[in-house]
Coordinates of C-alpha atoms in Angstrom, one line a residue:
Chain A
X1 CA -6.2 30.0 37.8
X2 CA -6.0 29.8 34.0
X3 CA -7.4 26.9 32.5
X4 CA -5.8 24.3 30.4
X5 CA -6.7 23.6 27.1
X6 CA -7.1 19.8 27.9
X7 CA -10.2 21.1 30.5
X8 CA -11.2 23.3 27.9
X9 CA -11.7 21.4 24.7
X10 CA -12.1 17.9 26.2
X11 CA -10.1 14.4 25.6
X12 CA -11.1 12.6 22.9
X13 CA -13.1 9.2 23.6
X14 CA -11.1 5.9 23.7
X15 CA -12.9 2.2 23.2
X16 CA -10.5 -0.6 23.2
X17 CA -7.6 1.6 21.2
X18 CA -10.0 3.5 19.5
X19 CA -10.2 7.6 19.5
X20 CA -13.4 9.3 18.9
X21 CA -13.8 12.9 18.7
X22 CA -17.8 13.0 19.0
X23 CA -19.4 10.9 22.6
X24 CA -22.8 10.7 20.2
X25 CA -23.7 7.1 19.1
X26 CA -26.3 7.0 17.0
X27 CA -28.9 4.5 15.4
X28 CA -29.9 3.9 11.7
X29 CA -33.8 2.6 12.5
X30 CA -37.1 4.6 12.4
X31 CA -36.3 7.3 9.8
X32 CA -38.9 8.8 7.5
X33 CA -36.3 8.4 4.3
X34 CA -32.8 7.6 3.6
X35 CA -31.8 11.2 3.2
X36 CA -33.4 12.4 6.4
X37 CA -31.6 9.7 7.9
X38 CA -28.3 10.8 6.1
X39 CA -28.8 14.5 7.0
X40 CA -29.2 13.7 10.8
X41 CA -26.4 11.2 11.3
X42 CA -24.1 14.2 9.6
X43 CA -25.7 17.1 11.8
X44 CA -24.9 15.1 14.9
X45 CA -21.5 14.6 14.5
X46 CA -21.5 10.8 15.1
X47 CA -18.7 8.9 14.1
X48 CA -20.5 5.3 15.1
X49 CA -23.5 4.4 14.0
X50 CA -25.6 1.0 14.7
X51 CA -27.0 -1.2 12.4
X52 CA -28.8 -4.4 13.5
X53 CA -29.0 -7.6 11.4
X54 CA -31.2 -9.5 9.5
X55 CA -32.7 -12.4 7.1
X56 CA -32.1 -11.5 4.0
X57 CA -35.6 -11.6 2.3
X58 CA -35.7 -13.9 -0.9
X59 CA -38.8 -13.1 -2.2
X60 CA -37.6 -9.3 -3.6
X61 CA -34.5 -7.9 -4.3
X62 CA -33.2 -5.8 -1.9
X63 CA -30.5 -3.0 -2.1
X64 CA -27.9 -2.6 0.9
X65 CA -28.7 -0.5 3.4
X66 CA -25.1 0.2 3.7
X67 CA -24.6 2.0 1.0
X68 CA -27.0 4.8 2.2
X69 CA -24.2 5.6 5.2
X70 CA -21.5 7.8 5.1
X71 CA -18.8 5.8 4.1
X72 CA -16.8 8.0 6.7
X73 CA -18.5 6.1 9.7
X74 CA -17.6 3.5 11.7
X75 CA -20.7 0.6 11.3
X76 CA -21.1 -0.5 15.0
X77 CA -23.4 -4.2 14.2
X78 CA -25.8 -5.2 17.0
X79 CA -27.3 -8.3 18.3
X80 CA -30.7 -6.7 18.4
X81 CA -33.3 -8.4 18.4
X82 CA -31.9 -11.4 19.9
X83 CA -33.2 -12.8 22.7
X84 CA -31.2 -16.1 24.1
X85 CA -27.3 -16.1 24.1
X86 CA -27.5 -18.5 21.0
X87 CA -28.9 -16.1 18.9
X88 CA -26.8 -13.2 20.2
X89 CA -23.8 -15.2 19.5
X90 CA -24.5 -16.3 16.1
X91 CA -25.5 -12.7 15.1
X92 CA -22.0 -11.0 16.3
X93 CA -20.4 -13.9 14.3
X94 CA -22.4 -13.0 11.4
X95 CA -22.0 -9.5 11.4
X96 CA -17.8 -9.8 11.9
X97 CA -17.9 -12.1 8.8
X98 CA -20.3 -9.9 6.8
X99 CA -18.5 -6.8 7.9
X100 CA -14.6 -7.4 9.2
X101 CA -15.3 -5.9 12.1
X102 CA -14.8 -7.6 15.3
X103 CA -16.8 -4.9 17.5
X104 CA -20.6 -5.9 18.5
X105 CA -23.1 -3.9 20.3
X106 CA -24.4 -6.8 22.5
X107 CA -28.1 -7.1 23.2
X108 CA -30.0 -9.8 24.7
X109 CA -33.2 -8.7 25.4
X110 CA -35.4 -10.4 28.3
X111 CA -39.2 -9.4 27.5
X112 CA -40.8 -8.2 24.9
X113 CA -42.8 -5.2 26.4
X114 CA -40.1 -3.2 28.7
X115 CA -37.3 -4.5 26.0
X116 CA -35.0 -5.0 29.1
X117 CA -31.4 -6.8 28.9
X118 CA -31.7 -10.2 30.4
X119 CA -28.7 -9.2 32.0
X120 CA -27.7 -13.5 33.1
X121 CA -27.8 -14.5 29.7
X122 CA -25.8 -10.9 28.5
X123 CA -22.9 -11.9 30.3
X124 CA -22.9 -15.6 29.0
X125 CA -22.9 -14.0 25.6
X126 CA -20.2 -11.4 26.3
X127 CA -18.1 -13.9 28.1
X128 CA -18.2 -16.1 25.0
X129 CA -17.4 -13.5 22.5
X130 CA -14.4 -11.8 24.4
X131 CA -13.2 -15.3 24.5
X132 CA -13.3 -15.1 20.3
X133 CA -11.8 -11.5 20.2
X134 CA -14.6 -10.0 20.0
X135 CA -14.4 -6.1 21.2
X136 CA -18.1 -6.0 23.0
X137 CA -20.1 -3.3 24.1
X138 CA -23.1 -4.9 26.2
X139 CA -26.5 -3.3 27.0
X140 CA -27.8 -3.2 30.3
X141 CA -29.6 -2.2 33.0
X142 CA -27.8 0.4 35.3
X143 CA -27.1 -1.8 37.9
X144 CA -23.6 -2.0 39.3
X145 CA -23.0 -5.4 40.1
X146 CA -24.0 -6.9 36.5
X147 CA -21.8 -3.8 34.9
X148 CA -18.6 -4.9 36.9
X149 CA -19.5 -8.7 36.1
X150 CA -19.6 -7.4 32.5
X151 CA -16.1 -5.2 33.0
X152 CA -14.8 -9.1 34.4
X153 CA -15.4 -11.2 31.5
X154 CA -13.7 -8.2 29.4
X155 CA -16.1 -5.9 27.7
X156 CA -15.0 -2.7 26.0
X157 CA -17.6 -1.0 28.1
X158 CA -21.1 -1.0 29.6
X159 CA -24.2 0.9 27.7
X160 CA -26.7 1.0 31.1
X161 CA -29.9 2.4 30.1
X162 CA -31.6 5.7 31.1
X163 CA -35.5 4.5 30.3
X164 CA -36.7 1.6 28.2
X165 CA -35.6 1.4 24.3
X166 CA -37.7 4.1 22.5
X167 CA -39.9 5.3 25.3
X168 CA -37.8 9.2 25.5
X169 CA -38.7 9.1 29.2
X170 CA -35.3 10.5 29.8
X171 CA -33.2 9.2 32.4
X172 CA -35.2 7.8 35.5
X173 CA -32.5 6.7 37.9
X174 CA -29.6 9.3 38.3
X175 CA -28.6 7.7 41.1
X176 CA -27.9 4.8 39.5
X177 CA -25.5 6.6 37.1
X178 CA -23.6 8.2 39.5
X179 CA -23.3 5.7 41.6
X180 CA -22.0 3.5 38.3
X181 CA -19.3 6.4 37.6
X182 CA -18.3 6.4 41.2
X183 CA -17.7 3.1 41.5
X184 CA -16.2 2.4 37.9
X185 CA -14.1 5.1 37.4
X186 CA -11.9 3.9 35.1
X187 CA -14.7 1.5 33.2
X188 CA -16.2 3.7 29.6
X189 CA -19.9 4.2 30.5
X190 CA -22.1 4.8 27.8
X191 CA -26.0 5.7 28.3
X192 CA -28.2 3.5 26.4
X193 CA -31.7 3.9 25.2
X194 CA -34.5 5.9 26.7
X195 CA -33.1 9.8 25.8
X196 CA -36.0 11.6 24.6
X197 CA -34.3 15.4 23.9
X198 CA -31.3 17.8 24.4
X199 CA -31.9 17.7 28.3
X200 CA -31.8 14.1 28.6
X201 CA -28.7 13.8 27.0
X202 CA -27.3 16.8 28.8
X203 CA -27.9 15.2 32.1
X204 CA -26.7 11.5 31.5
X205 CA -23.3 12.8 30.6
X206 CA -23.5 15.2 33.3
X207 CA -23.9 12.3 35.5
X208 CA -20.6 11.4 34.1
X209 CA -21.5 8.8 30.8
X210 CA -18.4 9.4 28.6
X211 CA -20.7 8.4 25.7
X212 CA -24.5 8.7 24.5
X213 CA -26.0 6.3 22.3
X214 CA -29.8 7.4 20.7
X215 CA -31.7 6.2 18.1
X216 CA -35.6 7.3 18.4
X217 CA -35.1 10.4 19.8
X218 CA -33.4 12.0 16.7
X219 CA -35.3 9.7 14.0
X220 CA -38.6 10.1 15.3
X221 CA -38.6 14.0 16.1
X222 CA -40.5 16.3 13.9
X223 CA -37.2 17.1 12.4
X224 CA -34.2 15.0 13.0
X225 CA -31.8 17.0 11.5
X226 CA -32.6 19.8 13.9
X227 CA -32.3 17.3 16.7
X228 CA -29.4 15.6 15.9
X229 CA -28.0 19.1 16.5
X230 CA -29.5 19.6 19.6
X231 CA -28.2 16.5 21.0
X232 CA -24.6 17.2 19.2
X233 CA -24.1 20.1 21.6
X234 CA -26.2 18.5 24.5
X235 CA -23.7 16.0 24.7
X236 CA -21.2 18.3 24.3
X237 CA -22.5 21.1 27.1
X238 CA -23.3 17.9 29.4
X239 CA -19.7 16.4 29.3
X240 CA -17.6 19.8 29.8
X241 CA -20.3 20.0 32.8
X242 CA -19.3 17.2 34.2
X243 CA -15.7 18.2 33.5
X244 CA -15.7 21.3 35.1
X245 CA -17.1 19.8 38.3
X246 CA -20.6 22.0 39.4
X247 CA -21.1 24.5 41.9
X248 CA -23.1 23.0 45.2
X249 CA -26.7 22.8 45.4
X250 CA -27.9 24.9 48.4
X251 CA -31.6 25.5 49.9
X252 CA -31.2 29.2 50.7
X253 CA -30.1 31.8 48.2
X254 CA -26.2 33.3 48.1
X255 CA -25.7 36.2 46.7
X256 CA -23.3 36.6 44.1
X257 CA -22.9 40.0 44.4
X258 CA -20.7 42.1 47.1
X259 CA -22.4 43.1 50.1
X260 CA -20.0 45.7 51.0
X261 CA -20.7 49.3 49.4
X262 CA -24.5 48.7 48.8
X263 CA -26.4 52.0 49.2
X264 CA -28.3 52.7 52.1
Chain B
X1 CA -33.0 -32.1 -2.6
X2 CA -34.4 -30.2 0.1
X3 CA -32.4 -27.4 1.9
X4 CA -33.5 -24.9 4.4
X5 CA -32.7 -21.4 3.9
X6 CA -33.8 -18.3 6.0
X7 CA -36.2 -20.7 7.4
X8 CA -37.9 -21.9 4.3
X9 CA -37.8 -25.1 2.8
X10 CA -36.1 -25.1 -1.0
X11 CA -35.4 -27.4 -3.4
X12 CA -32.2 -27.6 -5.4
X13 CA -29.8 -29.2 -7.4
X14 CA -27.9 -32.1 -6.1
X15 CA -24.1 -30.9 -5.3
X16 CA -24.9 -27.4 -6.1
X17 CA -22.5 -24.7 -4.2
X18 CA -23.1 -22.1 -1.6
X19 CA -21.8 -19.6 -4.6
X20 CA -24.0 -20.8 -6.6
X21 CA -27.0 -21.2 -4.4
X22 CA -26.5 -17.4 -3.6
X23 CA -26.3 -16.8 -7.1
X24 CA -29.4 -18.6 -8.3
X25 CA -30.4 -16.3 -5.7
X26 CA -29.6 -13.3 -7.1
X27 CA -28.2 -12.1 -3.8
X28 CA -25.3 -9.4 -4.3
X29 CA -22.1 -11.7 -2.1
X30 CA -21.0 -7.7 -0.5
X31 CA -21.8 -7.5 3.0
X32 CA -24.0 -10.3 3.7
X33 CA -22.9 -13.3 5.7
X34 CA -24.0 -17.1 5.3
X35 CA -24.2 -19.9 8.3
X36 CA -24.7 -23.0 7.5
X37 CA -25.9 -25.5 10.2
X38 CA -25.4 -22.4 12.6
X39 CA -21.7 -22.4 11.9
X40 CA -20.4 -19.0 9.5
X41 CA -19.1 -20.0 6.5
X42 CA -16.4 -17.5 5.5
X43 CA -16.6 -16.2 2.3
X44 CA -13.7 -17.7 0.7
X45 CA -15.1 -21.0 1.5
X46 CA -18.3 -20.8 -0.4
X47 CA -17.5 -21.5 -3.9
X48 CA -15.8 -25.2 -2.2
X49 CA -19.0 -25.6 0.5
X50 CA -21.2 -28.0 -1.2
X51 CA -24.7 -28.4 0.1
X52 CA -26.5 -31.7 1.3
X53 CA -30.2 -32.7 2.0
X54 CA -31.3 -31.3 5.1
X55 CA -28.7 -28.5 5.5
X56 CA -30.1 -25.6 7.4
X57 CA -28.6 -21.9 5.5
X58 CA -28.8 -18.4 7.4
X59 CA -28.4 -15.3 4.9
X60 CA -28.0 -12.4 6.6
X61 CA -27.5 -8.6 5.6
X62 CA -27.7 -4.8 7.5
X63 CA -31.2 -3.1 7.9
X64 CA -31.5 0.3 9.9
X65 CA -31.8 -0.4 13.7
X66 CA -30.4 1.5 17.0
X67 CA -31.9 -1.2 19.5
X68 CA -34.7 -3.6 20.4
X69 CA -37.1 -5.8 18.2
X70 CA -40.2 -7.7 18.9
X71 CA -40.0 -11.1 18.8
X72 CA -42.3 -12.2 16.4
X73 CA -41.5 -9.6 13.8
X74 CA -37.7 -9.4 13.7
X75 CA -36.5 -13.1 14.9
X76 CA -33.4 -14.1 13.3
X77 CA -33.3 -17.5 13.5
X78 CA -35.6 -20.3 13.6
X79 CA -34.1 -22.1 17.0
X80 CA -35.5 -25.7 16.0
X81 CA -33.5 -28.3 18.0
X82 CA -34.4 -31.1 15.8
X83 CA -32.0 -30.4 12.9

């Protein structure tokens, strides 16, 4: 059988009406310098990036940090930071006055040391800013039964994490992810947090995420341009993967050439 | 009178302005947002949102970030119940 184009090249990415060529989401914090920050987010081929939000300081004038970003990509706020549903309210509220959008990557973290979603007080929050048109896209632990509770109250998606924020351990339940994209087939999945390199993003969208989203890996490699790449076609290689369905893993070996004719 | 702003206590004019506050600031109006008693005030509403004793103000803007914060370093808001 020939295949189709569509299996070929992939569908793009849809959140809540939105099409995105690229399934890489990536973060603004951690880099060296604004252009090796600039030169990464362009060699990854993101078209989302995250930016969380802050005080203003009054003591020193500050420039935006806005204006260092491609004016081309979408600005994805987030709550982080926040750690009570208050707090992760009043920051999504903030950030769609400040910016006119109404889409918030929803964190509510639960302890300071793992960096875990308190997932109780995530879905208090998301419930509360679907209810204000908000277009919310929650962090969380990979665990099924908070992810459909999230789907309920009307999020745009789930972003379960492979490994705690920042610690590039990779992903550490696969089970967990495939037992997610099993049971939420329909639901977007994106893999949140704990990618370390190539491989790790290879293997949660071969699990099935239809979206990465990194920050430290790519800002805090010896050079982030040349990882950004890396995970560009990670991401890329993991998803057709997934799409083209894998051969079965077997104990014994099977030969993959003939038998017949083999000289004696 | 006394205002509160980013968690610091200020003193200003009587009847002086959100605008103007931000101006006597010397803060750039693009992309940042203001709250005042935890409630946004939208933009168009500042020059008209005149300020009283006591009135807690959140400036915010964008700084780099994928994810996480520590507590202490990063909190946004100071989440006093008394005001």
């Amino acid at each position: 059988m020939i295949a189709t184009r569509s299996a070929i090249f992939d569908e793009a990415l849809e959140i809540a009406g939105r099409r995105f060529k690229s399934r890489l989401i990536v973060g603004t914090g951690k880099y060296r310098s604004y252009e090796e920050m600039k030169a990464a987010h362009a060699a990854s081929g993101a078209e989302i990036v995250t930016v969380a939000v802050r005080r203003v300081p009054l003591d020193r004038r500050v420039e935006s940090f806005l204006d260092h970003l491609d004016p081309k990509l979408m600005i994805l706020p987030n709550t982080a930071g926040c750690y009570t549903v208050e707090e992760a309210v009043r920051t999504a509220r903030l950030a769609r006055e400040a910016l006119g959008t109404n889409w918030i990557k929803l964190e509510v973290i639960g302890d300071q040391t793992t960096l875990f979603p308190d997932n109780e007080q995530t879905i208090e929050a998301a419930r509360i800013l679907v209810k204000e048109d908000f277009v919310v896209l929650p962090y969380v632990t990979d665990d099924l039964i908070v992810a459909k509770k999230l789907l309920d109250v009307g999020c745009a998606a789930v972003m379960p994490l492979a490994a705690p924020i920042g610690s590039g351990l990779g992903v550490q339940n696969p089970t967990n992810l495939r037992i997610l994209r099993e049971q939420l087939p329909d639901a977007i999945l994106i893999v949140d947090a704990g990618v370390g390199t190539a491989s790790d993003a290879a293997i949660a969208m071969e699990l099935g995420a239809d979206a990465v989203l990194m920050n430290t890996a790519i800002a805090e490699a010896q050079h982030p341009e040349q990882m950004a790449r890396a995970m560009r076609l990670a991401v890329e290689a993991g998803r057709l993967a997934y799409l083209a369905g894998r051969m079965p893993k077997r104990l014994y070996a099977s030969a993959s050439s003939p038998l017949a004719g083999v000289i004696r | 009178m006394r205002v509160i702003v980013n968690g610091e206590e200020r003193e200003i004019a009587e009847g002086l302005t959100l605008s103007r506050l931000l101006e006597e600031l010397e803060l750039a109006p693009e992309r940042i947002a203001v709250e005042l008693n935890r409630k946004v005030i939208r933009r168009a509403d500042w020059p008209q949102t005149v300020l009283r004793e006591g009135d807690r103000i959140e400036i915010v803007h964008f700084v780099g970030g994928g994810f996480g914060g520590k507590l202490s370093a990063h909190r946004l808001f100071d989440l006093d119940r008394s005001s």
